[in-house]
Amino acid sequence: VQLVESGGGLVQAGGSLRLSCVASGFRFEDFAIGWFRQVPGKERKEVSCITSNPSNPSITKYTESVRGRFTISSDNAKNTVYLQMNSLKPEDTAIYYCAAYLSSVYGCNIPYDYEYWGQGTQVTVFS
């Protein structure tokens, strides 16, 4: 199982970034995928999650601090989950990780004990 994030970078406050998480080694539609972020020295926090398959509408969840600004989506054909981040704020600065767990019930949860993790991508928002 492998998760690889990309799309991080340096952006001015108010700007946008789109993160990507490419998954391999497992049946994508059986898993819930989540985005988390962590500032060095602080605990990792959940951001959003998604479950998606061709037969059902996607289920998404967001933490309150990003709701309305971030949008999670997936492309099952590409085994990829995206996190579109708009109206970025300096407090969004963190390392962003994607993670996955095998979902026995259709849906996703945050927080949750995610089993597989990527290496992270740095997002820096300056004012």
PDB file of N, CA and C in Angstrom, residues 33 55 57 70 107:
ATOM      1  N   ILE A  33     -10.441   7.676   2.574  1.00  0.00           N
ATOM      2  CA  ILE A  33      -9.208   8.455   2.445  1.00  0.00           C
ATOM      3  C   ILE A  33      -9.389   9.767   3.208  1.00  0.00           C
ATOM      4  N   SER A  55     -20.824   3.352  -7.509  1.00  0.00           N
ATOM      5  CA  SER A  55     -22.229   2.994  -7.297  1.00  0.00           C
ATOM      6  C   SER A  55     -22.952   3.902  -6.320  1.00  0.00           C
ATOM      7  N   PRO A  57     -23.118   7.919  -4.139  1.00  0.00           N
ATOM      8  CA  PRO A  57     -22.610   9.286  -4.021  1.00  0.00           C
ATOM      9  C   PRO A  57     -21.443   9.323  -3.035  1.00  0.00           C
ATOM     10  N   PHE A  70     -12.197  24.481   1.922  1.00  0.00           N
ATOM     11  CA  PHE A  70     -11.536  23.311   1.329  1.00  0.00           C
ATOM     12  C   PHE A  70     -12.597  22.387   0.747  1.00  0.00           C
ATOM     13  N   GLY A 107     -18.573   4.976   4.001  1.00  0.00           N
ATOM     14  CA  GLY A 107     -18.477   6.252   4.690  1.00  0.00           C
ATOM     15  C   GLY A 107     -17.056   6.484   5.151  1.00  0.00           C
TER      16      GLY A 107
END
